[in-house]
XYZ file of C-alpha atoms in Angstrom:
584
model
C 8.782 18.221 -5.567
C 8.277 15.309 -7.383
C 7.413 12.965 -4.176
C 7.164 9.228 -6.787
C 8.356 8.274 -10.082
C 5.768 6.055 -11.901
C 7.308 2.857 -12.615
C 7.323 0.506 -15.509
C 8.477 -3.612 -15.395
C 12.128 -3.559 -15.896
C 14.297 -7.197 -16.196
C 16.777 -5.152 -13.926
C 14.371 -4.706 -11.084
C 11.300 -6.850 -11.860
C 9.479 -7.461 -14.576
C 6.104 -8.737 -12.854
C 3.145 -6.335 -14.951
C 1.299 -6.668 -11.731
C 3.400 -4.333 -9.840
C 2.903 -1.767 -11.683
C -0.074 -1.927 -13.378
C -3.280 -4.260 -13.786
C -5.157 -3.961 -17.348
C -9.237 -5.115 -17.836
C -11.364 -3.784 -21.117
C -8.095 -2.092 -22.985
C -8.004 0.462 -19.846
C -4.814 0.331 -17.607
C -5.597 0.658 -13.341
C -2.337 2.153 -11.784
C -3.886 0.645 -7.686
C -0.023 -1.030 -7.424
C 2.165 -1.737 -5.533
C 4.556 0.571 -7.315
C 1.873 3.383 -8.286
C -0.614 4.087 -6.105
C 0.005 7.182 -4.054
C -0.584 6.264 -0.055
C -2.412 9.740 0.760
C -2.831 8.311 3.709
C 0.496 7.559 5.263
C 2.161 11.270 2.894
C -0.909 12.861 5.478
C -0.221 11.415 8.565
C 3.888 11.430 8.214
C 4.327 14.604 6.101
C 2.656 18.188 5.650
C 1.971 17.793 2.277
C -1.376 19.171 1.036
C -1.531 19.638 -2.680
C -0.904 16.373 -4.794
C -0.919 16.910 -8.524
C -0.136 14.048 -11.366
C 2.375 14.702 -14.720
C 2.326 12.279 -16.957
C 3.975 12.026 -20.543
C 1.757 10.569 -22.493
C 2.072 8.587 -26.704
C -2.001 9.541 -27.240
C -4.819 10.776 -26.543
C -6.049 9.448 -23.840
C -8.626 8.919 -21.243
C -7.810 9.418 -17.345
C -9.825 8.403 -14.455
C -8.276 9.555 -11.388
C -9.701 7.398 -8.236
C -9.538 6.867 -4.769
C -10.301 3.213 -3.410
C -14.036 4.241 -3.306
C -14.138 4.950 -7.331
C -13.709 8.066 -9.884
C -13.149 11.210 -8.119
C -13.101 12.867 -11.772
C -12.228 12.176 -14.992
C -10.563 14.083 -18.316
C -10.317 13.648 -22.338
C -6.687 14.305 -23.282
C -5.115 15.141 -27.619
C -2.722 15.645 -28.707
C -0.073 16.902 -28.600
C -1.413 18.393 -24.924
C -1.248 14.403 -24.056
C 2.670 15.011 -24.013
C 2.700 16.880 -20.907
C -0.008 17.801 -18.736
C -0.328 18.055 -15.035
C -3.782 16.576 -13.196
C -4.883 18.748 -9.949
C -5.541 15.924 -7.186
C -8.593 16.403 -5.645
C -9.293 14.014 -2.839
C -11.723 13.084 0.335
C -11.399 13.713 3.558
C -11.528 9.708 4.099
C -9.279 9.324 1.148
C -6.692 6.713 1.285
C -5.530 5.879 -1.744
C -5.261 8.031 -5.073
C -4.706 5.984 -8.075
C -4.771 6.785 -12.074
C -6.564 4.205 -14.581
C -5.633 5.619 -18.357
C -6.837 3.927 -21.876
C -6.123 5.339 -25.155
C -9.027 7.488 -26.509
C -8.202 5.265 -29.662
C -8.973 1.741 -28.471
C -4.808 0.897 -29.601
C -3.788 -1.653 -26.394
C -0.729 -0.246 -25.430
C 0.372 1.534 -22.809
C -0.097 5.354 -23.532
C 2.368 6.332 -20.446
C 6.107 7.339 -21.378
C 6.302 8.556 -18.083
C 4.968 10.450 -14.667
C 5.557 11.217 -11.473
C 3.282 12.542 -8.220
C 4.747 15.739 -6.565
C 3.943 18.939 -4.693
C 3.764 22.807 -4.926
C 4.160 22.945 -1.030
C 7.313 24.202 0.582
C 9.374 21.772 1.867
C 9.854 21.067 6.048
C 13.428 21.034 6.185
C 16.001 20.764 3.540
C 17.867 16.457 3.253
C 20.456 15.249 2.708
C 21.486 11.513 2.658
C 24.305 9.210 3.078
C 24.199 5.715 2.138
C 26.058 3.908 4.456
C 26.805 0.366 2.450
C 28.554 -2.658 4.415
C 29.892 -5.496 2.264
C 32.681 -8.271 2.249
C 33.654 -9.586 -0.754
C 30.356 -9.527 -2.780
C 32.348 -7.621 -5.652
C 30.151 -8.358 -7.934
C 27.426 -6.641 -6.372
C 28.394 -3.781 -5.548
C 29.232 -2.396 -8.808
C 25.498 -3.577 -9.663
C 24.513 -1.639 -7.466
C 26.945 1.866 -7.404
C 26.059 1.505 -11.344
C 22.422 1.289 -10.377
C 22.431 4.881 -8.480
C 25.087 6.072 -10.901
C 22.398 5.825 -14.108
C 19.534 6.231 -11.551
C 20.509 9.772 -9.855
C 24.276 10.513 -9.502
C 24.888 11.489 -12.949
C 21.742 11.948 -13.421
C 20.778 15.882 -13.606
C 17.424 15.340 -14.286
C 16.652 13.911 -10.874
C 15.598 15.631 -7.740
C 18.178 13.681 -5.116
C 20.942 14.652 -8.207
C 23.902 15.980 -5.452
C 21.935 15.009 -2.271
C 23.019 11.877 -2.067
C 26.840 10.224 -0.878
C 27.868 6.674 -0.636
C 30.048 5.404 1.960
C 31.284 2.099 1.544
C 32.647 0.088 4.085
C 35.193 -2.487 2.598
C 35.428 -5.584 5.039
C 36.111 -7.595 2.543
C 39.345 -5.239 1.830
C 38.740 -6.782 -1.292
C 36.868 -3.505 -3.821
C 38.571 -1.295 -6.413
C 38.204 1.743 -4.608
C 39.491 3.731 -7.693
C 37.034 1.897 -9.985
C 34.122 3.340 -7.840
C 35.516 6.245 -5.922
C 34.181 9.511 -7.158
C 33.069 12.756 -5.256
C 29.866 11.298 -4.239
C 31.701 7.297 -3.875
C 34.035 6.429 -0.987
C 35.589 3.342 0.184
C 37.233 2.499 2.822
C 38.953 -0.761 3.411
C 38.187 -2.598 7.198
C 38.841 -4.659 9.149
C 35.940 -7.878 9.389
C 33.972 -6.912 12.183
C 30.828 -8.587 10.818
C 27.780 -6.378 9.539
C 27.899 -4.100 12.438
C 32.246 -2.793 12.509
C 31.622 -2.360 8.655
C 28.096 0.169 9.400
C 29.791 1.825 12.166
C 32.342 2.383 10.443
C 30.787 3.777 7.711
C 28.809 5.863 10.700
C 31.971 7.411 11.997
C 33.372 8.351 8.181
C 29.623 9.539 7.990
C 29.969 12.072 10.793
C 33.638 13.285 9.928
C 31.839 14.487 6.397
C 28.050 15.863 7.656
C 29.345 18.986 7.821
C 31.403 19.566 4.801
C 28.048 17.525 2.982
C 25.329 19.307 4.303
C 24.692 15.776 5.024
C 20.968 14.576 7.218
C 20.556 11.815 6.803
C 21.668 8.334 6.570
C 20.321 5.111 5.300
C 22.069 1.469 6.764
C 22.334 -0.331 3.220
C 22.855 -4.221 2.000
C 25.649 -4.551 -0.423
C 23.332 -7.571 -1.705
C 20.346 -5.967 -2.559
C 18.688 -6.057 -5.882
C 17.384 -1.637 -5.767
C 14.375 -0.061 -6.626
C 15.901 3.838 -7.317
C 12.595 5.472 -6.764
C 12.640 3.773 -3.192
C 15.750 6.512 -2.635
C 13.089 8.991 -4.399
C 10.202 8.214 -2.064
C 12.193 8.947 1.244
C 14.074 12.267 0.387
C 10.051 13.773 0.039
C 9.101 12.038 3.082
C 11.880 13.348 5.044
C 11.656 16.392 3.400
C 8.105 17.211 4.630
C 8.241 14.832 7.710
C 5.810 16.632 10.477
C 7.578 17.402 13.942
C 7.020 14.782 15.386
C 8.785 12.472 13.046
C 11.184 14.049 12.248
C 13.687 12.027 14.493
C 11.713 9.007 13.263
C 13.648 5.879 11.248
C 12.005 5.122 8.056
C 11.811 1.327 6.599
C 12.117 -0.110 3.953
C 10.468 -3.348 3.104
C 12.278 -6.328 1.778
C 10.446 -8.480 -0.225
C 11.624 -11.737 -1.906
C 13.990 -11.846 -4.418
C 12.745 -15.429 -5.360
C 9.077 -14.209 -5.732
C 9.314 -10.329 -6.188
C 6.056 -9.950 -5.256
C 5.794 -11.265 -2.018
C 6.706 -9.548 1.228
C 8.694 -10.689 3.320
C 9.277 -7.930 6.155
C 8.913 -4.557 6.842
C 8.799 -2.776 10.864
C 8.930 -5.620 12.433
C 8.041 -5.711 16.296
C 10.325 -7.877 18.937
C 9.018 -9.529 21.970
C 12.327 -11.250 22.853
C 13.390 -13.794 20.201
C 12.252 -13.808 16.389
C 10.778 -10.828 14.884
C 7.273 -10.539 14.895
C 6.222 -9.484 11.456
C 3.045 -8.801 9.945
C 1.803 -10.040 6.173
C 4.820 -11.712 6.094
C 4.308 -14.146 2.437
C 1.827 -11.214 1.650
C 0.714 -11.551 -1.905
C 1.187 -7.775 -3.170
C -0.019 -7.847 -7.028
C -3.084 -7.627 -5.807
C -4.466 -4.176 -4.897
C -7.038 -5.329 -1.984
C -3.092 -6.870 -0.512
C -2.025 -3.367 -1.469
C -4.341 -1.344 0.491
C -3.929 -4.329 3.909
C 0.054 -3.359 3.762
C -0.600 0.258 3.946
C -2.619 0.648 7.150
C -0.467 2.885 9.280
C 0.704 0.587 12.227
C 3.974 0.954 14.155
C 7.204 -0.698 14.049
C 9.716 -1.672 16.808
C 13.050 -1.524 14.419
C 13.859 -0.723 11.238
C 15.958 -3.635 8.892
C 19.080 -3.007 7.901
C 19.061 -3.990 4.316
C 17.310 -0.902 4.279
C 16.365 1.554 7.181
C 17.209 5.383 7.250
C 17.644 7.761 10.337
C 18.781 11.472 10.826
C 22.421 12.214 12.082
C 20.404 13.517 14.603
C 19.769 10.497 16.273
C 23.276 8.844 14.667
C 25.222 10.509 16.982
C 28.652 9.789 18.149
C 27.657 8.784 21.847
C 24.372 6.333 19.525
C 26.549 4.423 17.737
C 25.872 0.372 17.995
C 26.588 -2.374 20.349
C 29.088 -4.941 18.867
C 26.628 -7.882 17.344
C 29.294 -8.760 14.295
C 26.043 -9.548 13.131
C 21.952 -10.222 13.612
C 20.445 -7.965 16.466
C 21.985 -4.880 15.914
C 19.635 -3.256 13.845
C 16.443 -4.782 16.655
C 18.413 -3.043 19.797
C 19.256 0.191 17.741
C 16.017 0.111 17.353
C 14.870 -0.053 20.424
C 16.912 2.371 21.518
C 16.066 4.802 19.380
C 12.132 4.448 20.059
C 11.004 7.826 17.809
C 9.031 6.274 15.341
C 9.467 3.848 12.419
C 7.850 5.279 8.911
C 7.282 2.482 5.701
C 5.938 2.944 2.627
C 4.559 0.418 -0.316
C 7.539 1.375 -2.988
C 10.568 2.086 -0.697
C 11.699 -1.256 -0.404
C 14.222 -3.914 -1.794
C 15.319 -6.864 -2.577
C 16.762 -9.845 -1.015
C 17.449 -13.247 -0.843
C 15.279 -15.033 2.163
C 16.495 -16.871 5.055
C 15.377 -19.652 4.960
C 18.057 -21.875 3.759
C 20.744 -20.210 4.675
C 21.769 -21.708 8.013
C 25.384 -21.118 8.629
C 26.701 -23.074 12.528
C 27.623 -19.256 13.628
C 24.508 -18.354 13.475
C 23.577 -20.475 16.543
C 26.222 -18.872 18.305
C 25.321 -14.730 17.363
C 21.714 -15.348 17.268
C 21.518 -16.677 21.195
C 24.227 -14.277 22.006
C 23.129 -10.976 20.852
C 19.499 -12.399 21.972
C 20.276 -13.127 25.533
C 22.602 -9.350 25.585
C 19.268 -7.247 23.927
C 16.888 -8.943 26.369
C 19.088 -8.104 29.358
C 19.187 -4.560 28.637
C 15.621 -3.939 27.593
C 13.563 -6.050 30.219
C 13.487 -5.315 33.413
C 13.974 -9.200 34.930
C 15.862 -10.444 31.360
C 13.073 -12.558 30.148
C 14.575 -15.090 31.901
C 11.834 -17.088 31.655
C 11.395 -16.115 27.749
C 15.058 -17.261 27.134
C 15.335 -20.799 29.048
C 12.418 -21.862 26.885
C 13.604 -19.659 23.761
C 17.510 -21.632 24.059
C 15.218 -25.439 24.488
C 13.088 -24.652 21.092
C 16.836 -23.655 19.330
C 18.891 -27.354 21.662
C 15.347 -29.215 20.422
C 14.812 -28.127 16.942
C 19.744 -28.449 16.224
C 19.098 -31.687 17.577
C 16.047 -33.226 15.988
C 17.447 -31.524 12.512
C 21.392 -33.625 13.627
C 22.982 -30.378 14.263
C 25.231 -31.094 16.516
C 27.221 -28.497 16.634
C 25.247 -26.010 16.293
C 24.159 -27.000 19.869
C 27.727 -26.677 21.068
C 27.748 -22.835 19.305
C 24.300 -22.313 21.655
C 25.985 -23.459 24.436
C 29.807 -20.935 23.476
C 27.118 -18.473 22.888
C 25.659 -18.427 26.480
C 28.925 -18.533 27.966
C 30.323 -15.831 26.481
C 27.387 -13.752 26.630
C 27.828 -14.996 30.998
C 31.317 -13.473 30.769
C 30.247 -10.120 31.010
C 30.008 -6.503 29.138
C 33.992 -6.729 29.224
C 34.173 -9.930 27.976
C 32.303 -8.488 24.715
C 34.733 -5.253 24.813
C 37.959 -7.247 24.818
C 37.143 -9.430 22.033
C 38.664 -10.015 18.669
C 35.729 -10.185 16.452
C 37.807 -10.825 13.827
C 39.503 -14.332 15.547
C 36.374 -15.122 17.925
C 34.176 -15.323 13.939
C 37.523 -17.472 12.758
C 36.409 -19.827 15.720
C 33.456 -20.138 15.724
C 33.613 -20.658 11.276
C 36.456 -23.824 12.407
C 34.210 -25.409 15.080
C 30.725 -25.473 12.969
C 29.431 -26.813 9.783
C 31.212 -25.994 6.744
C 29.244 -25.990 3.750
C 30.891 -27.921 0.608
C 29.505 -28.332 -2.807
C 27.310 -31.158 -3.277
C 29.239 -32.610 -5.703
C 31.499 -33.440 -2.738
C 28.550 -34.599 -0.519
C 27.642 -37.790 -2.045
C 28.612 -40.178 -5.300
C 24.819 -41.067 -6.449
C 24.024 -39.263 -8.746
C 20.559 -39.305 -8.594
C 20.343 -37.947 -4.864
C 23.014 -35.109 -6.741
C 20.226 -34.791 -9.807
C 17.184 -34.313 -7.169
C 19.110 -31.318 -5.168
C 19.969 -29.965 -8.410
C 16.719 -29.849 -9.411
C 14.616 -29.215 -6.417
C 11.880 -26.601 -6.849
C 10.717 -24.367 -4.382
C 7.374 -25.155 -2.888
C 4.816 -22.437 -4.233
C 2.896 -22.430 -1.399
C 3.780 -19.140 0.430
C 2.519 -21.283 3.757
C 4.875 -23.746 2.952
C 7.422 -21.789 2.309
C 6.696 -20.189 5.592
C 6.163 -23.336 6.742
C 2.046 -21.658 8.036
C 0.449 -24.973 8.253
C -0.738 -27.142 10.585
C 0.968 -30.806 11.236
C -0.747 -33.732 11.039
C -0.507 -36.504 13.253
C 1.395 -34.006 15.506
C 1.558 -36.456 18.311
C 3.414 -39.262 16.070
C 6.494 -36.795 16.157
C 5.653 -35.932 20.103
C 5.464 -38.985 21.059
C 8.352 -40.813 19.529
C 10.646 -37.304 19.877
C 10.791 -37.405 16.510
C 10.826 -41.192 15.716
C 14.186 -41.196 18.061
C 12.276 -44.138 20.380
C 11.909 -46.056 16.635
C 13.763 -48.254 14.070
C 15.070 -46.161 11.832
C 15.209 -45.775 7.598
C 19.158 -46.744 7.156
C 18.378 -47.950 3.722
C 19.237 -44.606 2.097
C 20.555 -41.423 2.263
C 17.339 -38.055 1.834
C 18.122 -34.842 0.926
C 16.429 -31.628 1.932
C 16.991 -27.531 1.783
C 18.335 -26.456 5.143
C 15.331 -25.110 6.724
C 13.137 -28.339 6.648
C 10.699 -28.005 9.232
C 12.937 -30.862 11.972
C 9.905 -33.094 11.504
C 10.762 -34.231 7.958
C 13.973 -35.795 9.689
C 11.313 -38.741 11.579
C 12.672 -41.787 11.564
C 15.579 -40.755 9.193
C 19.405 -42.041 10.118
C 21.694 -39.974 7.273
C 20.986 -36.637 5.232
C 22.331 -33.880 2.991
C 21.446 -30.241 4.337
C 21.676 -28.099 1.561
C 20.876 -25.208 0.023
C 19.398 -24.610 -2.854
C 20.329 -21.897 -4.387
C 24.242 -22.324 -3.491
C 24.392 -25.770 -4.684
C 26.111 -26.515 -0.642
C 25.143 -28.389 2.010
C 26.034 -30.326 4.831
C 25.706 -34.236 5.355
C 24.591 -34.776 8.795
C 23.962 -38.486 10.969
C 21.161 -39.329 14.246
C 23.593 -40.495 16.394
C 23.094 -41.913 19.655
C 26.341 -41.383 21.387
C 26.114 -37.424 19.221
C 22.721 -37.283 21.692
C 24.178 -38.093 25.085
C 26.615 -35.122 24.458
C 23.829 -33.039 23.316
C 22.118 -34.037 26.988
C 25.542 -32.680 28.587
C 25.437 -29.266 26.838
C 22.011 -28.654 27.862
C 22.843 -29.143 31.256
C 25.353 -27.409 31.394
C 23.687 -24.314 29.673
C 21.519 -24.273 32.129
C 23.437 -24.817 34.922
C 25.481 -21.191 33.531
C 22.481 -19.699 32.821
C 20.942 -20.811 36.624
C 24.243 -19.820 38.532
C 25.515 -16.011 36.088
C 22.559 -15.232 33.958
C 21.506 -12.207 36.949
C 25.257 -11.232 37.459
C 25.492 -10.604 33.596
C 22.374 -9.296 32.644
C 22.716 -6.247 36.067
C 27.233 -5.371 34.326
C 25.341 -4.936 30.823
C 22.538 -2.786 32.154
C 25.368 -0.766 33.875
C 27.971 -1.025 31.043
C 26.299 -1.248 27.669
C 26.988 2.383 27.159
C 30.667 2.123 26.978
C 30.503 0.793 24.118
C 28.263 3.515 22.347
C 30.490 5.601 21.573
C 32.940 6.880 18.690
C 35.757 6.387 20.589
C 35.200 2.611 21.538
C 34.604 1.513 18.005
C 37.337 3.684 17.055
C 39.906 1.847 18.602
C 37.798 -1.351 18.020
C 37.868 -1.590 14.527
C 42.041 0.065 15.214
C 41.565 2.876 13.372
C 43.561 4.594 16.110
C 46.201 2.705 15.406
């Protein structure tokens, strides 16, 4: 069985050659994120022992098999034998990685490998058939593109080891897809109410469960609609599942998210959670060096697999073990915490996704806080109350210092609705609630609608994202921090009223020191909002903070007890069929 294909740069997926091979003195080293073989993880997660390398070469070659310590073996292969060669891998007990180096015997500088893969002759532990659960909302072009990629690489490719092993279930929350353009024996499209990502993914689960026996499905993969997919991620996932040891047969597989704007940069894989924001190991790591490739593959335990690519066995995703109706955000965290069966990761099991630092819809100040509070209430004996008070205060401060006063009110609404308890959440109409939040928050407008100043428009349109990854993730120490703190970020000093300033949405609040009028924008969509420093709004913020903490003091404990007692009533198929109005 093929465990891992050798990959080459692809303009549509990733064109950075350093993610695929390095060249030194006319020798090609495949010690990379996509082409090194993560031996330690395959031996830990699976029963695979026999490992072989198959290569198809365009010329006579010299091949060296390496582990991280040095050369394990080498061989010269002439033509025509080099057109199809199989090399058994003899590895050491301490080897963590296997890769190979190749050069043309005639010393030409052309990459001699046409194709290849690592494979095994070991017998698999179990039969595997995958269901992809894709939720979409009016992102038709992304869906058509990704389905096209899947068809070309797997669904209509009889050479793929996954041919006839994958079915795709698409929940169309926007009811905007041309189902006739997509559907066939392997692709199924379901118009769905807009109950957010959670509702869309859960609709997929319901439909997958219906066809589980008919299609012999064993595992499902939550997958975002707006990703760039590496199809070999599915091949590697299939391999790990096929050979999984007993202790990992109930585990999830977490795909890494690499940044769409820097396709060599890790954003997150198998994060941990301690009550608030994710705890992410190696965030911002440049994966173009072998040292970083090895570091990223260190065995460690994550708490959850994020749903841009998260694989679960269908023995876990059962009719009485459904997600909670969060609408969006935290659904993957809560589900991972509930099903703590281990998380497997592997280099090359990944997607690319646009990053979130400048995607700050007002509604997220509601969904994030409400869903984090609920998750804390269920998974911490004391509801993690002291932490939540601090966390909510930090959110209040960040939004106030960015002059996003409507988002402060969103946080209050989140606390209020949490305190209304599980019956409120169960009976909530998700579409109406989302429309209410959209109306109450800031509305992103085209830059041309925000200012008539041509100079400012050009500044925004020509904005260059930071090159330093520490700046991207704000992993730096602010100089002269005391001046921002003792002046409350300049609120106690005269404002700079002479001009309008423009900053990306994710800018640190300290950037707004002493500013009066600001445009906050998303560089990718070229949309934004206008915000202002306002003492009147500040007085309203203080009142909102007071009301919020009064609610927490008087109603948090009661709500927590109710959630802990009744949360299971929202985790079953019968509830979700009613919630999604499928029984009507």
